[in-house]
Short mmCIF file of C-alpha atoms in Angstrom, two decimals:
data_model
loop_
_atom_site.label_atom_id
_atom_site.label_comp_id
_atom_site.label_asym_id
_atom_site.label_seq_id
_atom_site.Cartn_x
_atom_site.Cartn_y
_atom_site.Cartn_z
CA UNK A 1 38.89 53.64 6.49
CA UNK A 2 35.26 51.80 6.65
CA UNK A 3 32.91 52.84 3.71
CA UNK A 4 29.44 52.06 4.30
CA UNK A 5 27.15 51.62 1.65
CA UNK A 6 23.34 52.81 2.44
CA UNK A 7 21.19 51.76 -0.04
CA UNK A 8 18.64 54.23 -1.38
CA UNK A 9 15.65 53.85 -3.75
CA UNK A 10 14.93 57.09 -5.96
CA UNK A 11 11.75 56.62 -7.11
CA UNK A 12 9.85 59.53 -9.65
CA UNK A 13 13.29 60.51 -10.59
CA UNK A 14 12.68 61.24 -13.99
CA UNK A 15 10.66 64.59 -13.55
CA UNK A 16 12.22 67.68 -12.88
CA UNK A 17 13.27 68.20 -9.06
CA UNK A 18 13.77 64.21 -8.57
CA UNK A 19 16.67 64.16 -11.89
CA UNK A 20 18.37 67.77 -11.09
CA UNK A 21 18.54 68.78 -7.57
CA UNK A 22 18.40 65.41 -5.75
CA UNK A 23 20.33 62.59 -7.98
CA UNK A 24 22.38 65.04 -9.99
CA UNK A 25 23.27 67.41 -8.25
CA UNK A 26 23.19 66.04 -4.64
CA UNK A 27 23.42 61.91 -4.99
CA UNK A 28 25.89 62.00 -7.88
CA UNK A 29 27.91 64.86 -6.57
CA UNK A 30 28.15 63.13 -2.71
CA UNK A 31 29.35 59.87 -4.34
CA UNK A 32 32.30 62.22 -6.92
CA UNK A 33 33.15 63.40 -3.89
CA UNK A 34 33.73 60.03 -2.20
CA UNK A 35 30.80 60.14 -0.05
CA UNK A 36 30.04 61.92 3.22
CA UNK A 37 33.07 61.40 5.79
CA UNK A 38 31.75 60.74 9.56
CA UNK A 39 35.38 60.23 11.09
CA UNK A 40 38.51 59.94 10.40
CA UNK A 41 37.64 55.89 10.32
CA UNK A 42 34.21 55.99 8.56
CA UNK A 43 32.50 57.20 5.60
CA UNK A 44 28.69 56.86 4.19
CA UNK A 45 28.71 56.30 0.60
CA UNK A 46 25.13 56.93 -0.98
CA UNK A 47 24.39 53.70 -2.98
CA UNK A 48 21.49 54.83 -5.31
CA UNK A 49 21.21 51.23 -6.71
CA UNK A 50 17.85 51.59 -7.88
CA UNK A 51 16.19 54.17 -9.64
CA UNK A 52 12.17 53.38 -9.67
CA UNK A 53 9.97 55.05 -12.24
CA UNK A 54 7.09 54.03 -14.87
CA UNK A 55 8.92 55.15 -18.13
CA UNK A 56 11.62 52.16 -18.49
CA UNK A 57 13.37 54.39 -21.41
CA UNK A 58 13.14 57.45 -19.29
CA UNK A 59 15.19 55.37 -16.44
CA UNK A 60 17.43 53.95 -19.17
CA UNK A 61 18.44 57.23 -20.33
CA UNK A 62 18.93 58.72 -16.59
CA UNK A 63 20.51 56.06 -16.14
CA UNK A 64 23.82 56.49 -18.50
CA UNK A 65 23.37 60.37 -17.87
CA UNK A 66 23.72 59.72 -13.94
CA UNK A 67 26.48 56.33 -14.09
CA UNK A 68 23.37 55.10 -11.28
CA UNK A 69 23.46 51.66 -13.15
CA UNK A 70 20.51 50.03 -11.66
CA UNK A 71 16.89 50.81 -12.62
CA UNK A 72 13.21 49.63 -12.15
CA UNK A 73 9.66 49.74 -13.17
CA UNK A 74 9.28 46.94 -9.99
CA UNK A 75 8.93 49.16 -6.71
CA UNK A 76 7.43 46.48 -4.89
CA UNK A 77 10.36 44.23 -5.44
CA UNK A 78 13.04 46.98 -4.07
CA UNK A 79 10.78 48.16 -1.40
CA UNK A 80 10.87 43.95 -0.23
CA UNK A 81 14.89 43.91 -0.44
CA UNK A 82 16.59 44.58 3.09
CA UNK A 83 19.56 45.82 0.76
CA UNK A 84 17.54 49.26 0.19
CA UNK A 85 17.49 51.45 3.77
CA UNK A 86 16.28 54.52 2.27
CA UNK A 87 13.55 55.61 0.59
CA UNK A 88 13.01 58.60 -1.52
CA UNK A 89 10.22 60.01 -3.30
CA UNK A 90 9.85 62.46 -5.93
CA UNK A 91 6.78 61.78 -7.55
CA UNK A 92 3.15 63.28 -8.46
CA UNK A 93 1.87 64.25 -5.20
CA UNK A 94 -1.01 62.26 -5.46
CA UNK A 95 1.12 59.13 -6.02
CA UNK A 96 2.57 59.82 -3.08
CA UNK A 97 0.69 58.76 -0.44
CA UNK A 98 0.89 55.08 -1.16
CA UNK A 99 4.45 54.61 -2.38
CA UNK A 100 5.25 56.22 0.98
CA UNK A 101 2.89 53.98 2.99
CA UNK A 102 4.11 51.16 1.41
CA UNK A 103 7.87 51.58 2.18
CA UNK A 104 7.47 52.53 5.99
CA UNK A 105 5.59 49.54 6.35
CA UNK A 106 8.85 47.65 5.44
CA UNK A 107 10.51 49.40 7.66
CA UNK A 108 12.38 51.77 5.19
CA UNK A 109 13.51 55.51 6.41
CA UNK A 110 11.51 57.88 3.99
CA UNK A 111 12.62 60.79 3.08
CA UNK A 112 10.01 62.34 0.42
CA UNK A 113 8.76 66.02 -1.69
CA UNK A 114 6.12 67.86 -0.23
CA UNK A 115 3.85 68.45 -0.17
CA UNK A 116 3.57 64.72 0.95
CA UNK A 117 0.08 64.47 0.03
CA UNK A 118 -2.91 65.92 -2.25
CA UNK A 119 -4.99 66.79 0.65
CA UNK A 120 -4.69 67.78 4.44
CA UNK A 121 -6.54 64.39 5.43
CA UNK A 122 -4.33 61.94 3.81
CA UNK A 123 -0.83 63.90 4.75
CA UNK A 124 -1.98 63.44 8.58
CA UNK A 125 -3.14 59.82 7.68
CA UNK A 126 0.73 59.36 6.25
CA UNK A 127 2.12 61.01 9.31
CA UNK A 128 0.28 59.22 11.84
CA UNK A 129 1.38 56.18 10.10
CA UNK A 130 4.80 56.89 9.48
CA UNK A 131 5.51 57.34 13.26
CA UNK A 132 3.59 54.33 14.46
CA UNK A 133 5.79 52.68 12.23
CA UNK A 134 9.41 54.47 13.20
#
């Protein structure tokens, strides 16, 4: 059976939703289970290699509660690395925006909170731009 790996970068992880309902209980449980199986010949394992935040001892900690070993205060350096496919963002909204910009403009699939942005101008800015860029 073929495992594939898909790299995913959790960043704002440390507050509430982003720690319990998407690593812990969805990430973490996907990969106990031995990942999501496709076929009979192929399965996705979720590879949350990086967890991205601005509190290193906040990832640190998260870190030996989830087993995710790999952390970051660096986005810009895991957003550049082809390794990552994924995207995800749990941060402030008004954080958003940016972080989100920033990773579809390396070509990353984004999957993010809403509301996506602090205002109804900027979310359609990050729309438009997320589908010119795929």
């Amino acid at each position: 059976m073929k495992i594939r790996r898909v790299g995913i970068i959790m960043n704002g992880v440390t507050g509430r939703m982003g720690k319990n309902q998407h690593l812990l209980r969805s990430i973490v449980e996907i990969i106990k289970q031995g990942g999501v199986k496709l076929s009979d010949h192929e399965t996705i394992m979720p590879d949350p290699v990086v967890l991205v935040g601005r509190n290193e001892a906040k990832l640190k900690a998260l870190s030996e509660l989830s087993g995710v070993e790999k952390y970051t205060t660096d986005l810009e350096s895991v957003i550049n690395d082809p390794a990552y496919e994924i995207y995800f963002d749990a941060q402030t909204t008004g954080r958003r925006a940016e972080a989100v910009t920033l990773a579809a403009s390396k070509g990353k699939h984004v999957y993010c909170e809403k509301p996506t942005a602090s205002d109804f101008k900027t979310a359609m800015n990050l729309y438009d731009f997320c589908e010119k860029a795929g």
